[in-house]
Amino acid sequence: MLNITSFIELMGAFVLFFAILQTASHRVDFSIKVYSIQSLFLSITIFVMGIYSNNAELYLSSFLTFAIKVIAIPYFLNKVTKRISIREKIVPYINMTNSVLITGAITIFAFFITKGDFASHEFIARRVFPTALAVILIGVFIMIARKKAIIQIIGFLTLDNGIILAATSITKGLPLVVDIGVFFDVFIGAIMAGVLIYRIRTSFDSLDTSKMSNLKE
Amino acid sequence: MLMLNNDLLNFNAVLIGIAQILILILIAPFVNSYINKIKSILRGQQGRPLFQGYKDIFKLIRKEVVLSEDASYISRFAPYIVFVSILVSACFLPVFSSNALLSFTGDIIALVYTIGLGTFFMALYGMDQASSFGGLGSSRDILIASLAEPTLMLVIFTFALQTRTTNISRIFIDIHKNGFLNYPVSYVLALMAFLIISVAENGRIPVDNPDTHLELTMVHEAMILEGSGRHLALFEYSSYLKLIIFITLASNIFLPIGVYGGIPHSLSSFSFLTILYAIAFYILKVLIFATPIAFIEISMAKLRFFRVPDFLMLGFVLSIISLVLYSI
């Protein structure tokens, strides 16, 4: 009843669910928590893919996901939010209800454009790729629909989770060098973005990116 | 359908149907106490004993009913209608075998809307006694119920489409036979949507707090604030039963393991031991599904009331996605 392909797809579906939950989040600490759980499910997905395709590099990739995305980045983001003491709520350009509706449309769109022959049999699990595509598009949507810089970073990280999921489902594991490079890139990116947030906060008194076009005297 | 009618003539099938209702009625207060116990343990308290639910009900039944002077006949019979409507909808529900008592006359849609009748009369009861809190609770409860209902129907239609029937026994048999992972993405999103509406319909924590009587926040308690004696006992019992109905639906749809499918075919070789085994398995599944509710209640704060529509909108979108993904 529970074969391994279905299990991979099930875990991938949880990654998608947490991406949708991300757009419904009202608070920064909740968003970080959701990102952390989403990365945990991503790590499990990659691990099971490793068992399925018997590829040792995928185990390492899964471990790296766990170490960097479940522990290190959320820890760092929490530290940043504490330091600049973000008490404000998430300010959206598009309100929560409409964001969730648009996210639903995005998900259906992602499944619609990848149906048919496009999903060839080379894939590890057929329905993981549309799921990953939906996560990528939702990440982009979070980046453009939120005003706060820190939520835009979380949108970027969600997008990155989607890309990793898509890449592993298509290619049966990236080469190890590329893998480590990508993880390092994301980690450094998150740290630099955190420093940048701190700078934005000190010079503009707000994380609202729409206020950055105001002239400062 | 023909097979079900033949089954109905079978005396054993009727017996199993009655046994299912009795099981539901018996374990409903226990599940509520179990959730409270887990919450207490997680808080580091000792908690109320596991059989407190039964004691509460007995205590309330023995007390007399006090009605307000302004109460009309609605207050007098609304508690009975609420209780009976929940009980009738429980009769539609196959619990541990597919022989539901009323499976020949109604499907899963009838179940949902029979519960809806109870919600309607509870709202009337809240408004009837001329208490300001009652009307407040009724309006809030109707808002939540009307927003949760489309989601519930869409989740049900997801599984009705996958199994091509709205007969609740057939849906359960098909899911138990074919496994639940034919559409994994659809499954996960439907599960989460069902979790959200179960929380909303039963007045659990992110939507309503069943433990407090704080006038600003209460929804379900505001409606039954004027209730006393056996009327209150009936309301409490109906809310326990409603929770167990939702948990039973969830456990049979989303965790289709156990001896469920085996029983109807082996009716000729009707064995008492199989039934006992099925009941034990069912109770285990119920406890598995009741535990996350306790964890959610302990880890979340109650939402501001005007944020509840956002929460329910999330459930609605999840259910739409899970419905549409079936056809893609």
Coordinates of C-alpha atoms in Angstrom, one line a residue:
Chain A
M1 CA 0.0 0.0 0.0
L2 CA 2.7 2.4 0.9
N3 CA 5.4 2.1 -1.7
I4 CA 8.5 4.3 -1.7
T5 CA 7.5 6.5 -4.6
S6 CA 4.3 7.4 -2.9
F7 CA 6.2 8.2 0.2
I8 CA 8.5 10.6 -1.6
E9 CA 5.5 12.3 -3.1
L10 CA 3.8 12.5 0.3
M11 CA 6.8 14.3 1.8
G12 CA 7.1 16.6 -1.2
A13 CA 3.4 17.4 -0.7
F14 CA 4.2 18.5 2.8
V15 CA 6.9 20.8 1.5
L16 CA 4.2 22.4 -0.7
F17 CA 1.8 22.6 2.2
F18 CA 4.2 24.5 4.3
A19 CA 4.9 26.9 1.4
I20 CA 1.2 27.6 1.2
L21 CA 1.1 28.1 5.0
Q22 CA 4.0 30.6 4.6
T23 CA 1.8 32.9 2.6
A24 CA -0.9 32.8 5.3
S25 CA 1.5 33.7 8.1
H26 CA 1.0 36.9 10.0
R27 CA 4.1 37.0 12.1
V28 CA 7.8 36.9 11.5
D29 CA 8.7 34.2 14.1
F30 CA 5.9 32.0 12.8
S31 CA 7.3 32.4 9.2
I32 CA 10.7 31.3 10.4
K33 CA 9.3 28.3 12.2
V34 CA 7.3 27.3 9.1
Y35 CA 10.4 27.6 7.0
S36 CA 12.3 25.4 9.4
I37 CA 9.7 22.7 9.3
Q38 CA 9.4 22.9 5.5
S39 CA 13.2 22.4 5.3
L40 CA 12.9 19.4 7.6
F41 CA 10.4 17.8 5.2
L42 CA 12.7 18.7 2.3
S43 CA 15.5 16.9 4.1
I44 CA 13.4 13.8 4.6
T45 CA 12.3 13.8 0.9
I46 CA 15.9 13.9 -0.2
F47 CA 16.9 11.2 2.2
V48 CA 14.1 8.9 0.9
M49 CA 15.1 9.7 -2.6
G50 CA 18.6 8.6 -1.6
I51 CA 17.3 5.3 -0.4
Y52 CA 15.3 4.8 -3.6
S53 CA 18.1 5.6 -6.0
N54 CA 20.8 4.2 -3.8
N55 CA 22.9 7.3 -4.2
A56 CA 25.2 8.1 -1.3
E57 CA 25.5 11.8 -2.4
L58 CA 21.9 12.3 -1.7
Y59 CA 22.4 11.3 2.0
L60 CA 25.0 14.0 2.3
S61 CA 22.7 16.4 0.6
S62 CA 19.9 15.5 3.0
F63 CA 22.3 16.0 6.0
L64 CA 23.5 19.4 4.7
T65 CA 19.8 20.4 4.2
F66 CA 19.2 19.5 7.8
A67 CA 22.2 21.2 9.3
I68 CA 22.0 24.4 7.3
K69 CA 18.3 24.9 6.6
V70 CA 16.7 23.4 9.6
I71 CA 19.1 24.6 12.3
A72 CA 21.6 27.2 11.1
I73 CA 19.6 29.6 9.0
P74 CA 16.5 29.7 11.3
Y75 CA 18.8 30.2 14.3
F76 CA 20.5 33.1 12.5
L77 CA 17.3 34.7 11.3
N78 CA 15.9 34.4 14.9
K79 CA 19.0 36.1 16.2
V80 CA 18.6 38.9 13.6
T81 CA 14.9 39.5 14.4
K82 CA 15.8 39.6 18.2
R83 CA 18.6 42.0 17.7
I84 CA 16.6 44.5 15.7
S85 CA 13.5 43.7 17.8
I86 CA 10.9 43.4 15.0
R87 CA 7.7 44.0 16.9
E88 CA 5.8 44.9 13.8
K89 CA 3.6 42.5 11.9
I90 CA 4.2 41.4 8.4
V91 CA 3.0 44.1 6.1
P92 CA 1.8 42.8 2.7
Y93 CA 1.1 44.5 -0.5
I94 CA -1.6 42.0 -1.1
N95 CA -3.6 41.0 2.0
M96 CA -3.5 37.5 3.5
T97 CA -6.8 36.2 2.1
N98 CA -6.0 37.2 -1.4
S99 CA -2.5 35.9 -1.1
V100 CA -3.7 32.5 -0.1
L101 CA -6.2 32.5 -3.0
I102 CA -3.5 33.5 -5.5
T103 CA -1.3 30.7 -4.0
G104 CA -4.0 28.2 -4.8
A105 CA -4.2 29.4 -8.4
I106 CA -0.4 29.2 -8.6
T107 CA -0.4 25.6 -7.4
I108 CA -3.1 24.5 -9.8
F109 CA -1.3 26.4 -12.6
A110 CA 2.0 24.6 -11.8
F111 CA 0.3 21.2 -11.9
F112 CA -1.5 22.1 -15.1
I113 CA 1.5 23.1 -17.1
T114 CA 3.5 20.1 -16.1
K115 CA 0.9 17.5 -16.9
G116 CA 1.1 15.0 -19.7
D117 CA 4.2 13.8 -21.5
F118 CA 6.4 16.4 -19.9
A119 CA 6.6 14.3 -16.8
S120 CA 8.8 11.6 -18.4
H121 CA 9.7 8.3 -16.7
E122 CA 13.2 9.5 -15.9
F123 CA 11.8 11.3 -12.8
I124 CA 12.2 9.6 -9.5
A125 CA 8.6 10.4 -8.5
R126 CA 6.3 11.9 -11.2
R127 CA 4.4 14.2 -9.0
V128 CA 7.3 15.7 -7.1
F129 CA 8.4 18.0 -10.0
P130 CA 5.0 19.9 -10.3
T131 CA 5.1 20.2 -6.5
A132 CA 8.6 21.7 -6.6
L133 CA 7.5 24.1 -9.4
A134 CA 4.6 25.2 -7.3
V135 CA 7.0 25.8 -4.3
I136 CA 9.3 27.9 -6.6
L137 CA 6.4 30.1 -7.9
I138 CA 5.0 30.5 -4.3
G139 CA 8.5 31.7 -3.2
V140 CA 8.6 34.2 -6.0
F141 CA 5.1 35.4 -5.0
I142 CA 6.1 35.9 -1.4
M143 CA 9.1 37.9 -2.5
I144 CA 7.0 40.3 -4.5
A145 CA 3.9 40.5 -2.3
R146 CA 5.5 41.4 1.0
K147 CA 6.9 44.7 2.1
K148 CA 9.2 43.6 4.9
A149 CA 12.8 42.7 3.9
I150 CA 13.0 39.8 6.3
I151 CA 9.9 38.1 4.7
Q152 CA 11.4 38.7 1.3
I153 CA 14.4 36.7 2.5
I154 CA 12.2 33.9 3.6
G155 CA 10.5 34.0 0.2
F156 CA 13.9 33.6 -1.4
L157 CA 14.7 30.7 0.9
T158 CA 11.4 29.1 0.1
L159 CA 12.2 29.5 -3.6
D160 CA 15.6 27.9 -3.0
N161 CA 13.9 24.9 -1.3
G162 CA 11.7 24.5 -4.3
I163 CA 14.7 24.6 -6.6
I164 CA 16.6 21.9 -4.6
L165 CA 13.5 19.7 -4.6
A166 CA 13.1 20.1 -8.4
A167 CA 16.7 19.5 -9.0
T168 CA 16.9 16.3 -7.0
S169 CA 13.6 14.9 -8.4
I170 CA 14.8 15.5 -12.0
T171 CA 18.5 14.6 -11.9
K172 CA 18.6 11.9 -9.2
G173 CA 21.1 14.0 -7.3
L174 CA 23.4 16.8 -8.3
P175 CA 27.2 16.3 -8.3
L176 CA 28.6 16.8 -4.8
V177 CA 30.6 19.9 -5.7
V178 CA 27.6 21.6 -7.1
D179 CA 25.5 20.6 -4.1
I180 CA 27.9 21.9 -1.5
G181 CA 28.4 25.1 -3.6
V182 CA 24.6 25.7 -3.6
F183 CA 24.3 25.2 0.1
F184 CA 27.2 27.4 0.9
D185 CA 25.8 30.0 -1.5
V186 CA 22.4 30.0 0.2
F187 CA 23.9 30.1 3.7
I188 CA 26.2 33.1 2.9
G189 CA 23.3 34.7 1.1
A190 CA 21.1 34.4 4.2
I191 CA 23.8 35.8 6.4
M192 CA 24.5 38.7 4.1
A193 CA 20.8 39.5 3.8
G194 CA 20.6 39.5 7.6
V195 CA 23.4 42.0 7.8
L196 CA 21.7 44.1 5.1
I197 CA 18.5 44.0 7.1
Y198 CA 20.3 45.3 10.1
R199 CA 21.8 48.2 8.0
I200 CA 18.4 49.0 6.5
R201 CA 16.9 49.1 10.0
T202 CA 19.6 51.5 11.3
S203 CA 19.4 53.9 8.3
F204 CA 15.7 53.8 7.6
D205 CA 14.2 53.0 11.0
S206 CA 12.0 50.4 9.3
L207 CA 12.2 47.2 7.4
D208 CA 9.5 48.4 5.0
T209 CA 11.2 48.3 1.5
S210 CA 8.6 50.6 0.1
K211 CA 9.9 53.4 2.2
M212 CA 13.4 53.0 0.8
S213 CA 12.6 55.2 -2.2
N214 CA 11.9 58.1 0.2
L215 CA 14.6 60.7 0.1
K216 CA 16.5 61.1 3.4
E217 CA 17.8 64.4 4.7
Chain B
M1 CA -26.4 -0.9 -3.3
L2 CA -28.2 -4.2 -3.6
M3 CA -25.6 -5.9 -1.4
L4 CA -26.2 -3.3 1.2
N5 CA -29.9 -3.9 1.2
N6 CA -29.3 -7.6 1.6
D7 CA -27.0 -6.9 4.4
L8 CA -29.7 -4.8 6.1
L9 CA -31.9 -7.9 6.3
N10 CA -29.1 -9.6 8.0
F11 CA -29.7 -9.5 11.8
N12 CA -26.0 -9.4 12.5
A13 CA -25.5 -6.3 10.4
V14 CA -28.2 -4.5 12.4
L15 CA -26.5 -5.7 15.6
I16 CA -23.1 -4.3 14.4
G17 CA -24.8 -1.0 13.5
I18 CA -26.3 -0.7 17.0
A19 CA -22.9 -1.7 18.5
Q20 CA -21.3 1.1 16.6
I21 CA -23.6 3.7 17.9
L22 CA -23.1 2.4 21.5
I23 CA -19.3 2.6 21.0
L24 CA -19.5 6.2 19.8
I25 CA -21.7 7.2 22.7
L26 CA -19.5 5.4 25.2
I27 CA -16.1 6.7 24.1
A28 CA -17.2 10.3 23.3
P29 CA -16.7 11.7 26.9
F30 CA -13.5 9.6 27.2
V31 CA -11.9 11.2 24.2
N32 CA -12.6 14.7 25.5
S33 CA -11.1 13.8 28.8
Y34 CA -8.1 12.2 27.1
I35 CA -7.4 15.5 25.2
N36 CA -7.6 17.4 28.4
K37 CA -5.4 14.9 30.2
I38 CA -2.7 15.2 27.5
K39 CA -2.9 19.0 27.6
S40 CA -2.5 18.9 31.4
I41 CA 0.5 16.6 31.2
L42 CA 2.2 18.8 28.6
R43 CA 1.7 21.8 30.9
G44 CA 3.2 19.8 33.8
Q45 CA 0.0 19.4 35.7
Q46 CA -1.6 16.3 36.9
G47 CA -4.9 17.0 35.2
R48 CA -8.4 15.8 35.6
P49 CA -9.0 12.0 35.7
L50 CA -9.7 10.2 32.4
F51 CA -13.3 9.5 33.4
Q52 CA -14.2 13.0 34.4
G53 CA -16.4 13.4 31.3
Y54 CA -18.8 10.7 32.5
K55 CA -18.9 12.2 36.0
D56 CA -19.7 15.7 34.6
I57 CA -22.6 14.3 32.5
F58 CA -24.1 12.4 35.4
K59 CA -23.8 15.3 37.8
L60 CA -25.5 17.6 35.3
I61 CA -28.3 15.1 34.5
R62 CA -29.3 14.9 38.2
K63 CA -29.7 18.7 38.5
E64 CA -32.9 20.5 37.7
V65 CA -33.4 22.7 34.7
V66 CA -33.7 26.4 35.3
L67 CA -35.2 28.4 32.4
S68 CA -35.3 32.1 32.0
E69 CA -38.7 33.9 32.2
D70 CA -38.3 35.1 28.7
A71 CA -37.6 31.6 27.3
S72 CA -40.1 30.4 24.7
Y73 CA -40.8 26.8 23.7
I74 CA -37.7 26.7 21.6
S75 CA -35.5 26.6 24.7
R76 CA -37.5 23.7 26.0
F77 CA -37.0 21.4 23.0
A78 CA -33.8 22.7 21.4
P79 CA -31.4 20.6 23.5
Y80 CA -33.2 17.5 22.5
I81 CA -33.2 18.4 18.8
V82 CA -29.5 19.2 19.0
F83 CA -28.7 15.9 20.7
V84 CA -30.9 13.8 18.4
S85 CA -29.6 15.4 15.2
I86 CA -26.0 14.5 16.3
L87 CA -27.2 11.1 17.2
V88 CA -28.9 10.5 13.8
S89 CA -25.9 11.7 12.0
A90 CA -23.8 9.3 14.0
C91 CA -26.1 6.5 12.7
F92 CA -25.1 7.4 9.2
L93 CA -21.5 6.8 10.1
P94 CA -19.7 3.5 9.6
V95 CA -17.4 3.3 12.5
F96 CA -15.4 0.1 12.6
S97 CA -17.3 -1.9 10.0
S98 CA -19.1 -0.7 6.9
N99 CA -22.6 -1.6 8.2
A100 CA -23.9 1.7 9.3
L101 CA -27.4 1.6 10.8
L102 CA -28.9 4.1 8.4
S103 CA -26.7 3.4 5.3
F104 CA -29.7 2.6 3.2
T105 CA -31.2 6.0 3.5
G106 CA -28.5 8.6 3.5
D107 CA -25.0 9.4 2.3
I108 CA -22.2 11.5 3.6
I109 CA -23.9 14.7 2.5
A110 CA -26.9 13.8 4.7
L111 CA -24.5 13.3 7.6
V112 CA -23.0 16.8 7.2
Y113 CA -26.4 18.5 6.9
T114 CA -28.0 16.6 9.8
I115 CA -25.2 18.0 11.9
G116 CA -26.1 21.4 10.4
L117 CA -29.6 21.1 11.8
G118 CA -28.1 20.8 15.3
T119 CA -26.0 23.9 14.7
F120 CA -29.1 25.8 13.6
F121 CA -31.1 24.9 16.7
M122 CA -28.2 25.6 19.0
A123 CA -28.0 29.1 17.5
L124 CA -31.7 29.5 18.1
Y125 CA -31.3 28.4 21.7
G126 CA -28.6 31.0 22.2
M127 CA -30.8 33.8 20.9
D128 CA -34.0 32.6 22.6
Q129 CA -33.2 33.4 26.2
A130 CA -32.8 37.1 25.9
S131 CA -29.3 37.1 27.2
S132 CA -26.9 39.4 25.4
F133 CA -24.1 36.8 25.3
G134 CA -26.3 34.2 23.7
G135 CA -27.0 36.3 20.6
L136 CA -23.4 37.2 20.4
G137 CA -22.3 33.6 20.5
S138 CA -24.9 32.6 18.0
S139 CA -23.9 35.1 15.4
R140 CA -20.2 34.1 15.8
D141 CA -21.0 30.5 15.6
I142 CA -23.1 30.8 12.5
L143 CA -20.3 32.8 10.8
I144 CA -17.8 30.1 11.6
A145 CA -20.1 27.3 10.6
S146 CA -21.1 28.9 7.3
L147 CA -17.4 29.5 6.4
A148 CA -16.4 26.0 7.4
E149 CA -19.1 24.1 5.6
P150 CA -18.0 24.7 2.0
T151 CA -14.5 23.4 2.9
L152 CA -16.0 20.3 4.5
M153 CA -18.1 19.6 1.4
L154 CA -15.1 20.1 -0.9
V155 CA -13.0 17.7 1.2
I156 CA -15.8 15.1 1.0
F157 CA -16.2 15.6 -2.7
T158 CA -12.5 15.0 -3.2
F159 CA -12.9 11.5 -1.8
A160 CA -16.3 11.1 -3.5
L161 CA -14.7 11.8 -6.8
Q162 CA -11.8 9.4 -6.2
T163 CA -14.1 6.6 -5.2
R164 CA -16.9 7.6 -7.6
T165 CA -19.7 7.4 -5.0
T166 CA -21.2 9.5 -2.1
N167 CA -22.2 6.5 -0.1
I168 CA -20.1 6.7 3.0
S169 CA -19.6 3.0 3.5
R170 CA -18.5 2.6 -0.2
I171 CA -16.0 5.5 0.2
F172 CA -14.5 3.9 3.3
I173 CA -14.4 0.4 1.8
D174 CA -12.7 1.8 -1.4
I175 CA -10.2 3.8 0.5
H176 CA -9.4 0.8 2.7
K177 CA -9.0 -1.5 -0.3
N178 CA -7.0 0.8 -2.7
G179 CA -4.9 2.6 -0.2
F180 CA -4.9 6.3 0.4
L181 CA -1.8 7.3 -1.6
N182 CA -3.0 7.3 -5.1
Y183 CA -3.0 11.0 -5.0
P184 CA -0.5 12.0 -2.3
V185 CA -0.5 15.8 -2.8
S186 CA -4.3 15.8 -2.8
Y187 CA -4.2 13.6 0.3
V188 CA -1.9 15.9 2.3
L189 CA -3.8 19.1 1.4
A190 CA -7.2 17.4 2.1
L191 CA -5.9 16.2 5.5
M192 CA -4.8 19.7 6.5
A193 CA -8.0 21.3 5.3
F194 CA -10.0 18.7 7.3
L195 CA -7.9 19.4 10.3
I196 CA -8.7 23.1 10.0
I197 CA -12.4 22.6 9.7
S198 CA -12.6 20.1 12.5
V199 CA -10.9 22.6 14.7
A200 CA -13.4 25.3 13.6
E201 CA -16.5 23.2 13.8
N202 CA -15.8 21.8 17.2
G203 CA -14.7 25.1 18.7
R204 CA -11.1 24.0 19.6
I205 CA -8.3 26.4 20.3
P206 CA -7.2 28.5 17.4
V207 CA -10.9 29.4 16.7
D208 CA -12.6 29.1 20.1
N209 CA -11.4 28.0 23.6
P210 CA -13.6 25.3 25.1
D211 CA -12.2 25.9 28.6
T212 CA -12.9 29.6 29.2
H213 CA -16.0 31.7 29.9
L214 CA -14.4 35.0 28.9
E215 CA -17.1 37.1 27.4
L216 CA -14.9 38.7 24.7
T217 CA -13.8 35.4 23.1
M218 CA -16.3 32.6 23.8
V219 CA -18.3 31.2 21.0
H220 CA -19.8 27.9 21.9
E221 CA -19.9 28.6 25.6
A222 CA -21.7 31.8 25.0
M223 CA -24.6 30.0 23.3
I224 CA -25.1 27.5 26.1
L225 CA -24.4 30.0 28.9
E226 CA -28.0 29.9 30.0
G227 CA -28.3 26.2 29.9
S228 CA -28.5 24.2 33.1
G229 CA -29.2 20.7 34.4
R230 CA -30.0 18.0 31.8
H231 CA -30.2 20.6 29.0
L232 CA -26.6 21.5 29.6
A233 CA -25.7 17.8 29.9
L234 CA -27.3 17.2 26.4
F235 CA -25.4 20.1 24.9
E236 CA -22.1 18.9 26.4
Y237 CA -22.7 15.4 25.2
S238 CA -23.6 16.6 21.7
S239 CA -20.3 18.5 21.5
Y240 CA -18.4 15.4 22.6
L241 CA -20.3 13.4 20.0
K242 CA -19.6 15.9 17.3
L243 CA -15.9 15.8 18.0
I244 CA -15.9 12.0 17.9
I245 CA -17.8 12.0 14.6
F246 CA -15.2 14.2 13.0
I247 CA -12.3 12.1 14.4
T248 CA -14.0 9.0 13.1
L249 CA -14.4 10.5 9.7
A250 CA -10.7 11.5 9.7
S251 CA -9.4 8.3 11.0
N252 CA -11.3 6.2 8.4
I253 CA -10.4 8.4 5.5
F254 CA -6.9 9.4 6.3
L255 CA -5.6 6.3 8.1
P256 CA -7.3 3.4 6.3
I257 CA -5.6 0.6 8.0
G258 CA -7.0 -2.2 10.2
V259 CA -9.7 -4.8 9.7
Y260 CA -12.3 -2.4 8.5
G261 CA -12.7 -4.0 5.0
G262 CA -12.6 -7.5 6.3
I263 CA -15.7 -7.5 8.4
P264 CA -18.5 -7.1 5.8
H265 CA -17.2 -10.0 3.7
S266 CA -16.9 -12.3 6.6
L267 CA -20.4 -11.7 7.9
S268 CA -21.4 -15.3 7.2
S269 CA -18.5 -16.4 9.4
F270 CA -19.5 -13.8 12.0
S271 CA -16.9 -13.9 14.6
F272 CA -17.0 -12.1 17.9
L273 CA -13.3 -12.0 18.1
T274 CA -12.9 -10.1 14.8
I275 CA -15.4 -7.5 16.0
L276 CA -13.5 -7.0 19.3
Y277 CA -10.2 -6.7 17.3
A278 CA -11.8 -4.1 15.0
I279 CA -13.1 -2.1 18.0
A280 CA -9.7 -2.1 19.6
F281 CA -8.1 -0.9 16.4
Y282 CA -10.7 1.8 16.0
I283 CA -10.1 3.2 19.5
L284 CA -6.4 3.2 18.8
K285 CA -6.9 5.2 15.6
V286 CA -9.2 7.6 17.5
L287 CA -6.5 8.2 20.1
I288 CA -3.9 8.7 17.4
F289 CA -6.0 11.4 15.8
A290 CA -7.0 13.0 19.2
T291 CA -3.4 13.5 20.2
P292 CA -2.5 16.2 17.6
I293 CA -5.5 18.2 18.7
A294 CA -4.0 18.4 22.2
F295 CA -0.7 19.4 20.8
I296 CA -2.2 22.1 18.6
E297 CA -4.2 23.5 21.6
I298 CA -1.1 23.6 23.8
S299 CA 1.1 25.3 21.3
M300 CA -1.1 27.9 19.7
A301 CA -2.9 31.0 21.0
K302 CA -6.5 31.7 20.2
L303 CA -6.9 33.7 17.0
R304 CA -8.4 37.1 17.1
F305 CA -12.0 36.6 15.9
F306 CA -11.6 38.7 12.7
R307 CA -8.7 36.6 11.7
V308 CA -10.7 33.4 11.9
P309 CA -12.0 33.9 8.3
D310 CA -8.4 34.1 7.1
F311 CA -7.7 30.7 8.8
L312 CA -10.8 29.2 7.3
M313 CA -9.9 30.7 3.9
L314 CA -6.6 28.7 4.1
G315 CA -8.6 25.5 4.6
F316 CA -10.9 26.4 1.7
V317 CA -8.0 27.0 -0.7
L318 CA -6.3 23.8 0.4
S319 CA -9.5 21.8 -0.2
I320 CA -10.0 23.4 -3.7
I321 CA -6.4 22.5 -4.6
S322 CA -6.9 18.9 -3.4
L323 CA -10.2 18.7 -5.4
V324 CA -8.7 20.1 -8.6
L325 CA -5.5 18.0 -8.5
Y326 CA -7.6 14.9 -8.9
S327 CA -8.5 15.8 -12.4
I328 CA -5.1 17.1 -13.5

